[in-house]
Short mmCIF file of C-alpha atoms in Angstrom, two decimals:
data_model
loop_
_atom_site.label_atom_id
_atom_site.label_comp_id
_atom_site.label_asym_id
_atom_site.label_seq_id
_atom_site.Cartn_x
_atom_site.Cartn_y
_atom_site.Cartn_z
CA UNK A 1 10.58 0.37 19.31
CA UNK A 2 12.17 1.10 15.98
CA UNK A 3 10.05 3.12 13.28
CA UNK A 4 10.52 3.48 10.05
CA UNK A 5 8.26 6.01 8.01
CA UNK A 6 7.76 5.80 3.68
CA UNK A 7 5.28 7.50 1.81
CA UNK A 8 3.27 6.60 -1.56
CA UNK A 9 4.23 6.48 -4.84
CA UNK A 10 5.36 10.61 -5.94
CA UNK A 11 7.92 12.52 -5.29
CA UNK A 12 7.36 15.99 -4.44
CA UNK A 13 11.27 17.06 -4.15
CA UNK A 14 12.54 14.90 -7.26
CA UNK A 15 11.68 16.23 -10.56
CA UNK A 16 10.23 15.22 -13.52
CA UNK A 17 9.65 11.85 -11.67
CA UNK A 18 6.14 10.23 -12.42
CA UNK A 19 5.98 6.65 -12.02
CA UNK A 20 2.35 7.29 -12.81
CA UNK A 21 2.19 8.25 -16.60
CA UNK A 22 -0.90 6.87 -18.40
CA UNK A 23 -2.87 6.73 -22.03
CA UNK A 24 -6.24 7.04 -21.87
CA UNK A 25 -8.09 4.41 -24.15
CA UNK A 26 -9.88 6.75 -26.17
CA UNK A 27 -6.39 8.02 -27.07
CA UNK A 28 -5.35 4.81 -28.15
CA UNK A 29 -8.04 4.11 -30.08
CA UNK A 30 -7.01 7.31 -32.45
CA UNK A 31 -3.98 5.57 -33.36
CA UNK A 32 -5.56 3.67 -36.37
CA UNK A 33 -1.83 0.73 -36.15
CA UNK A 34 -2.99 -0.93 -33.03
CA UNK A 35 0.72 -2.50 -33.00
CA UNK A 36 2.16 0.95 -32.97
CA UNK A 37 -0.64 2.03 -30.13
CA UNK A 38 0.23 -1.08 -27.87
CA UNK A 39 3.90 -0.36 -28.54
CA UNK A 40 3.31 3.72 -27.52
CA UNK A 41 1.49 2.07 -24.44
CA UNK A 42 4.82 0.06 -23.57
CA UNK A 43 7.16 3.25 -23.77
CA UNK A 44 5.03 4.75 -21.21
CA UNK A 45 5.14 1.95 -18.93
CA UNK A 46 8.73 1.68 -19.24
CA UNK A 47 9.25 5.46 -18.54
CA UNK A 48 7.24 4.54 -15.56
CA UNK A 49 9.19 1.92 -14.44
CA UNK A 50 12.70 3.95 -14.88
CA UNK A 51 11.20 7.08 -12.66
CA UNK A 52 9.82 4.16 -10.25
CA UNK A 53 13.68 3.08 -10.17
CA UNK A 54 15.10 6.60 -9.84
CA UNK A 55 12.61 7.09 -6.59
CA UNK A 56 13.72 3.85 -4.82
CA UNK A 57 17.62 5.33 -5.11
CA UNK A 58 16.38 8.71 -3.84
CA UNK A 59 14.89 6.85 -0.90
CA UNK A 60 17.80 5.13 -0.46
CA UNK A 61 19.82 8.34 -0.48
CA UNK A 62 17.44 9.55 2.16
CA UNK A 63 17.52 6.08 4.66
CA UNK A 64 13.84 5.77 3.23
CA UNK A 65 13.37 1.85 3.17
CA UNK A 66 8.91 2.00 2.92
CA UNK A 67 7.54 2.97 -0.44
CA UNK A 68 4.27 2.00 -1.92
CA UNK A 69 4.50 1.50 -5.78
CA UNK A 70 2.28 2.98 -7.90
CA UNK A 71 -1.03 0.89 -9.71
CA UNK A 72 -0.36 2.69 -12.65
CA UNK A 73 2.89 1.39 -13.90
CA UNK A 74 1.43 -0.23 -17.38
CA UNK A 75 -1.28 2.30 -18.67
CA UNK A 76 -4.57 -0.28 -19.94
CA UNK A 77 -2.86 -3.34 -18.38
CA UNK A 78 -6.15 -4.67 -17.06
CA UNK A 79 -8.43 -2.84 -19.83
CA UNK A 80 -11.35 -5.17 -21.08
CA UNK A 81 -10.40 -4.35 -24.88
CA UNK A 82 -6.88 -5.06 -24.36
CA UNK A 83 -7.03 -9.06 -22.97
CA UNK A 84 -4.79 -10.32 -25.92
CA UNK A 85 -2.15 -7.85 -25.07
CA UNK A 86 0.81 -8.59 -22.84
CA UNK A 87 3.33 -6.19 -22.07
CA UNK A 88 5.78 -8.10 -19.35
CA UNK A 89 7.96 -9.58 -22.04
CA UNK A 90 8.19 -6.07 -23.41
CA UNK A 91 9.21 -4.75 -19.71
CA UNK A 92 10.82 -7.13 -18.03
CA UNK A 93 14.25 -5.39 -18.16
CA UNK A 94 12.69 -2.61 -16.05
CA UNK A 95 10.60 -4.94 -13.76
CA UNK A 96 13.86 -7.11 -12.73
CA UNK A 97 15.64 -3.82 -12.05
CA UNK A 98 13.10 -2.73 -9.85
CA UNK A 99 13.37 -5.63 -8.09
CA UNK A 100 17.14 -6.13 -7.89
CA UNK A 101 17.24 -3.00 -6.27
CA UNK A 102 14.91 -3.73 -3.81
CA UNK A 103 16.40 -6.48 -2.50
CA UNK A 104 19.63 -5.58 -2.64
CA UNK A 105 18.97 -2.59 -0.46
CA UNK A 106 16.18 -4.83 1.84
CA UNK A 107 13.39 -2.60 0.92
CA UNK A 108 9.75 -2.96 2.03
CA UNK A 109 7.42 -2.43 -0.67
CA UNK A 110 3.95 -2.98 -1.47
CA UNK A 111 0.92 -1.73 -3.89
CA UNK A 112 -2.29 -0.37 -2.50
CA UNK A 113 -5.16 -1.71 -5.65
CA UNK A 114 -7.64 1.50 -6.65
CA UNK A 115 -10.80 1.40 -4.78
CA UNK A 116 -12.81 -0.29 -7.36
CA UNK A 117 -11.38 -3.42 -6.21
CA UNK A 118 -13.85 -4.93 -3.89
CA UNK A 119 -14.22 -8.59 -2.94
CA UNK A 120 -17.53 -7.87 -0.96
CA UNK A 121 -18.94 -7.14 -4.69
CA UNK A 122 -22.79 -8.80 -5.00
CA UNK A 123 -22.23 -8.48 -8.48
CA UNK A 124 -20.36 -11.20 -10.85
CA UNK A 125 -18.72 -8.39 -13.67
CA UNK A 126 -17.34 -6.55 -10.44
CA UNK A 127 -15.97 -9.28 -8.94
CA UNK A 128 -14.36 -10.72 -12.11
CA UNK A 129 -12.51 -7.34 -12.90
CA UNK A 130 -11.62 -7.24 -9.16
CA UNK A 131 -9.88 -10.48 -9.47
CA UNK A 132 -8.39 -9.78 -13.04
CA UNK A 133 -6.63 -6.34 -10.70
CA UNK A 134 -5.32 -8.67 -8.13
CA UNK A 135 -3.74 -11.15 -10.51
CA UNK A 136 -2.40 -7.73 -12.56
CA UNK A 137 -0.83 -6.16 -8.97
CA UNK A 138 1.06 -10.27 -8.43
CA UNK A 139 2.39 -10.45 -11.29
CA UNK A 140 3.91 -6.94 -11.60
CA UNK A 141 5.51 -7.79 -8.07
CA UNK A 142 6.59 -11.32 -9.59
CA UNK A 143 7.83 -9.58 -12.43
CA UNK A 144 10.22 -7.74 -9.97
CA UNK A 145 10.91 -11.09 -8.02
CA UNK A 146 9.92 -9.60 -4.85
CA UNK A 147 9.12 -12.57 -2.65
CA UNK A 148 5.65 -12.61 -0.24
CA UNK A 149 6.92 -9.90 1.74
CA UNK A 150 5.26 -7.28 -1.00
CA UNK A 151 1.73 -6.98 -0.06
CA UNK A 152 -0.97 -5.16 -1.68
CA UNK A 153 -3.42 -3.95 0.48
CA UNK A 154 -7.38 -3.34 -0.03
CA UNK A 155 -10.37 -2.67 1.74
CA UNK A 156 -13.32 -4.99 2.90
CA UNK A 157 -15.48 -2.81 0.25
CA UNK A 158 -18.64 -1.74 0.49
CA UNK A 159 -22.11 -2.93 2.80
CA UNK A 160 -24.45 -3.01 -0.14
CA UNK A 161 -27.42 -2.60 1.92
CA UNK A 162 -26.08 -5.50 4.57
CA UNK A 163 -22.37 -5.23 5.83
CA UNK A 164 -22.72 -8.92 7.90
CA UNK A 165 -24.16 -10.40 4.55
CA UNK A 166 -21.24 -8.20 2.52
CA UNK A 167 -18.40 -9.40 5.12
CA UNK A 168 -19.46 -13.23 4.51
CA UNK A 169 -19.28 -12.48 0.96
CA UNK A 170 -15.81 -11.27 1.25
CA UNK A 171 -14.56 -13.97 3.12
CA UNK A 172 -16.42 -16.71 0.44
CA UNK A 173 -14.50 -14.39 -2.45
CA UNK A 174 -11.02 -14.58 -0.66
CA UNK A 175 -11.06 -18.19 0.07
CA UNK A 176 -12.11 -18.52 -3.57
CA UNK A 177 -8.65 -16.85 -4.64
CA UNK A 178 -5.29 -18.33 -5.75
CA UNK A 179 -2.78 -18.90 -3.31
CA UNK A 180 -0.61 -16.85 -4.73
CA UNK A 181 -3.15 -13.87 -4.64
CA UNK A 182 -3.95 -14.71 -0.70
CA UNK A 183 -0.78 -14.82 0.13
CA UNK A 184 0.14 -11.68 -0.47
CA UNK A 185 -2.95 -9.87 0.71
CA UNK A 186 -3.54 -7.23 3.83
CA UNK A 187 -6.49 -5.25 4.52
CA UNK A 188 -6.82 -2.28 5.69
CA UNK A 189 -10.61 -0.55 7.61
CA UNK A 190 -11.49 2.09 6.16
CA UNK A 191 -13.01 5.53 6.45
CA UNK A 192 -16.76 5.01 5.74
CA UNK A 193 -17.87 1.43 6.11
CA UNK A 194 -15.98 -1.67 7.71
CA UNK A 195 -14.20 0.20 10.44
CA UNK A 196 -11.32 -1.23 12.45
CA UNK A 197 -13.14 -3.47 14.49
CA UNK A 198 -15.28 -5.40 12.07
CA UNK A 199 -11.59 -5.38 9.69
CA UNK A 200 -9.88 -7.02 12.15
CA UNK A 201 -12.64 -9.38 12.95
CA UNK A 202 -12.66 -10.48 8.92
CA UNK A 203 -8.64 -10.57 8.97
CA UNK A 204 -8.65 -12.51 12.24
CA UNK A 205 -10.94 -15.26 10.65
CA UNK A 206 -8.91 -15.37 7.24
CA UNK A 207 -5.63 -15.60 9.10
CA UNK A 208 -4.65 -12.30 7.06
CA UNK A 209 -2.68 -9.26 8.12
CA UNK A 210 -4.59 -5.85 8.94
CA UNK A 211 -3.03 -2.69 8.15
CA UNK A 212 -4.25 0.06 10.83
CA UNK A 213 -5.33 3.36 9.66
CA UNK A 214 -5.51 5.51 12.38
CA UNK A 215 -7.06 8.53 10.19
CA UNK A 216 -9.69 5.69 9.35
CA UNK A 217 -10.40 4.60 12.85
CA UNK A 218 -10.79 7.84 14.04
CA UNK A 219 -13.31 8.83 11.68
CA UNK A 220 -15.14 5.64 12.08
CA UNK A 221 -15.23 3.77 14.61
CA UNK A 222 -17.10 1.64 17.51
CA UNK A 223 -15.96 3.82 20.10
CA UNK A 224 -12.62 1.29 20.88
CA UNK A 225 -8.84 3.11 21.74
CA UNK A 226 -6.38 2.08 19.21
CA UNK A 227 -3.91 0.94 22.14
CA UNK A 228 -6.88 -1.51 23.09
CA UNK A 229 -6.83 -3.25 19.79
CA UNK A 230 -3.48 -3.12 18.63
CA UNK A 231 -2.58 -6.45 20.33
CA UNK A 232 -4.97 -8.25 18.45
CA UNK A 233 -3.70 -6.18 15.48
CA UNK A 234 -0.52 -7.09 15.80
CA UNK A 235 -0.93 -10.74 16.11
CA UNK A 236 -2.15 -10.84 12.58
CA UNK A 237 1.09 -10.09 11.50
CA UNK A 238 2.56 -13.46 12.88
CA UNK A 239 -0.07 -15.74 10.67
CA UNK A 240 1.78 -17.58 7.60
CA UNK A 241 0.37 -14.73 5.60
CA UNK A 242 1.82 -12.53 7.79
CA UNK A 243 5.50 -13.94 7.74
CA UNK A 244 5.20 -15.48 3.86
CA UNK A 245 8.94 -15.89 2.50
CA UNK A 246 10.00 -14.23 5.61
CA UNK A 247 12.91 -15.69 7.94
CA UNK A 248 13.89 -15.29 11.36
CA UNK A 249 16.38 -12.98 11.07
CA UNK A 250 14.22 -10.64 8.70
CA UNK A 251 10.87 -11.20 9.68
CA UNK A 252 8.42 -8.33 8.71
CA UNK A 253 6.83 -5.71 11.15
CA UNK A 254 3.47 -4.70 10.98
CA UNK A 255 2.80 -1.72 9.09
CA UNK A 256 0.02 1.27 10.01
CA UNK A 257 -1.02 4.02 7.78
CA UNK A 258 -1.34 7.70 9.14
CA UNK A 259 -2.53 10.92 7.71
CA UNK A 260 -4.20 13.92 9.19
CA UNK A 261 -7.36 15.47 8.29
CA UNK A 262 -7.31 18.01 5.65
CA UNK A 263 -9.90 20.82 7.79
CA UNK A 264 -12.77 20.57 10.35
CA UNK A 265 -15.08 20.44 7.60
CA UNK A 266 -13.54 17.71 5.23
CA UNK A 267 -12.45 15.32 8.24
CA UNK A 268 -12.00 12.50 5.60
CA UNK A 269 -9.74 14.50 3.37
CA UNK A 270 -5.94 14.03 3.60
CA UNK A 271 -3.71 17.11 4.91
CA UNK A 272 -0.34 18.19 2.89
CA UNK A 273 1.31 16.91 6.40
CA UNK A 274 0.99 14.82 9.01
CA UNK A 275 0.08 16.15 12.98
CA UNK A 276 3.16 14.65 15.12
CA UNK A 277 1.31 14.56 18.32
CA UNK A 278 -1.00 12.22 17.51
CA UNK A 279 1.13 9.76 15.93
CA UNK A 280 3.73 10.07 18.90
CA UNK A 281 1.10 9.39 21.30
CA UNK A 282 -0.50 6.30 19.27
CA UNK A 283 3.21 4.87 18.91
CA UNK A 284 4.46 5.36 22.84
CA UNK A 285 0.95 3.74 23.64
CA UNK A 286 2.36 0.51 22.10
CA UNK A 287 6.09 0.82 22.31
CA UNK A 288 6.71 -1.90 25.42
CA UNK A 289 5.43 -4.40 23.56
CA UNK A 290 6.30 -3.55 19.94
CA UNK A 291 9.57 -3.94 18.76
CA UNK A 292 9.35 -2.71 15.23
CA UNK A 293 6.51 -0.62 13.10
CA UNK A 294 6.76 0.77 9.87
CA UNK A 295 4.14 3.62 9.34
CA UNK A 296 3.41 4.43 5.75
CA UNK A 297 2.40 8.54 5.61
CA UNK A 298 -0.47 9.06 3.40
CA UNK A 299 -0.07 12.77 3.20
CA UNK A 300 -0.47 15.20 -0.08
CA UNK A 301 3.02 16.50 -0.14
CA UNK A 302 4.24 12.43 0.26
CA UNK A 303 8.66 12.29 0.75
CA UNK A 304 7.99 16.28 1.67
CA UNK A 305 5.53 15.00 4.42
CA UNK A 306 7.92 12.85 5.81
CA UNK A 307 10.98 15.49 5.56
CA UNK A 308 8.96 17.36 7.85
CA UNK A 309 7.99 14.95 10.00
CA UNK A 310 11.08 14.26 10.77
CA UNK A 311 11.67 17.74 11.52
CA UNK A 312 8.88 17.85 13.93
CA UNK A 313 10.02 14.98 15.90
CA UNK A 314 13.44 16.51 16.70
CA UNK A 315 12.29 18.64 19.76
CA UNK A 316 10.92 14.71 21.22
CA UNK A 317 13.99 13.83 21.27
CA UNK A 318 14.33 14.37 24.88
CA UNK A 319 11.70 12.61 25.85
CA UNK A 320 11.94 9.43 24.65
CA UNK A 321 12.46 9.69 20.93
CA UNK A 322 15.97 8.93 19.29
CA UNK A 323 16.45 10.11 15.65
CA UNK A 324 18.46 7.28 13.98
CA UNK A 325 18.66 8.57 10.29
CA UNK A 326 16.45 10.62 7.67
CA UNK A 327 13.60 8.30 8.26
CA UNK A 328 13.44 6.01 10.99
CA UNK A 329 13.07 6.78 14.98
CA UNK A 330 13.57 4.86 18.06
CA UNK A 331 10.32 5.50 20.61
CA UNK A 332 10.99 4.53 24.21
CA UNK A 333 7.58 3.25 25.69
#
């Protein structure tokens, strides 16, 4: 089974690097020209998007094809105050270079929407903003001309009070969304609520791919082993949603998300690193029938994390692990 590992959004070894500069709105409010606050807004984004560019060519450097784009590329993009404002014509020159680059070099990429984003909402104002993020997250990835491939990934959301009711409500929302939203959607259980089984149940029914956290499940769950659910798992990945835009000779693996509890008393919490042992045993577990995983690390010190990863696979490599460059491994079942 081939595995290739990425990490989210900062760099902890490249400096001066933030793909995540923002302006708060009170700040631009102080700026009495609003043309001159909306263009300050713009620089920011575009600084943004050059570091964004300068981490996908220090991936590259490192064999690192699995990166997870920052939401906050275009500071206020979805702010209520700000509806008459669009900045793609402004950045397009940095969006389309972003994108170039990714597809020259076959990169995976994808955006994980902040966790106000809920589509199992009761309430109208939270489900219209949720909708308005969505839209914002597709059209930064069609601004980079990334085709279906590039997900972005949520959560069910919350229970509010009944989690069947708030499930059914989720599912009513999804249908209820453009194509071109669904499309390229994935969810992903979570650490408090809809847990891996009643995820995969919703993602089963929509026809939509399920992104397994194994911190997640392992903090909540129904008592199930991962290995017993990851067939079902990984058959979401073969739905049109699944495989949108993707052919036969590149079709797309399914992708997990792993990090390792920051103590025994904040279980939830994400460590600076990841704990190889239980990854290595999840991933031999579902090697013989697996050909490919990519396993996005959700650790604190994110490319360090995966550095030493790597690191700590090397003494596996008798037994059953084969190191094929900075960031991928072959795992023999």
């Amino acid at each position: 089974m081939l595995v290739r590992f990425g990490y989210v959004a900062m760099s902890v070894t490249v400096a001066n690097a933030s793909p995540s500069r923002t302006m708060t709105y009170a700040s631009f409010r102080k700026l009495e020209d609003r043309a001159a606050a909306l263009r300050k807004a713009e620089r920011i984004a575009e600084e943004n998007l050059h570091n964004t560019l300068r981490l996908l060519k220090h991936n590259r450097a490192h064999d690192i094809q699995l990166y997870r784009f920052s939401s906050k590329l275009i500071p206020l993009a979805t702010h209520p105050e700000l509806n008459d404002w669009d900045p793609f014509p402004a950045l397009q020159k940095g969006f389309q270079s972003i994108g170039q680059y990714v597809n020259e070099h076959h990169m995976r990429v994808s955006f994980h929407p902040d966790h106000f984003t809920v589509l199992s909402t009761p309430r109208e104002d939270v489900l219209v903003k949720s909708v308005k993020d969505l839209e914002h997250h597709v059209r930064m990835l069609q601004a980079m001309g990334v085709d279906a491939r590039a997900k972005n990934n949520i959560h069910v959301g919350g229970a509010y009070g009944n989690k069947e009711i708030a499930g059914e409500r989720f599912i009513e929302n999804f249908k209820a969304l453009p194509e071109a939203i669904q499309k390229r959607m994935t969810l992903e259980n979570d650490d408090k609520t809809f847990n891996a089984v009643e995820t995969l149940q919703i993602s089963e029914r929509l026809g939509v791919p399920m992104v397994l956290d194994i911190h997640h499940q392992w903090v909540n769950n129904e008592g199930e082993s991962l290995d017993e659910l990851w067939p079902r798992i990984l058959k979401t990945w073969l739905t049109p949603y699944g495989q949108a835009d993707a052919t036969n000779e590149n079709p797309l693996p399914p992708k997990i998300h792993v990090s390792s509890p920051k103590s025994s008393s904040d279980i939830r919490g994400h460590a600076d690193y990841v704990e190889v042992k239980p990854l290595l045993a999840f991933l031999r577990a579902i090697a013989s029938y697996t050909e490919r995983i990519d396993v996005m690390l959700e650790a604190k010190q994110k490319d360090g994390a995966l550095f030493q990863l790597m690191k700590d696979l090397v003494p596996y490599t008798g037994e059953g692990v084969t190191i094929l460059n900075q960031a991928s491994v072959k795992i023999d079942p």
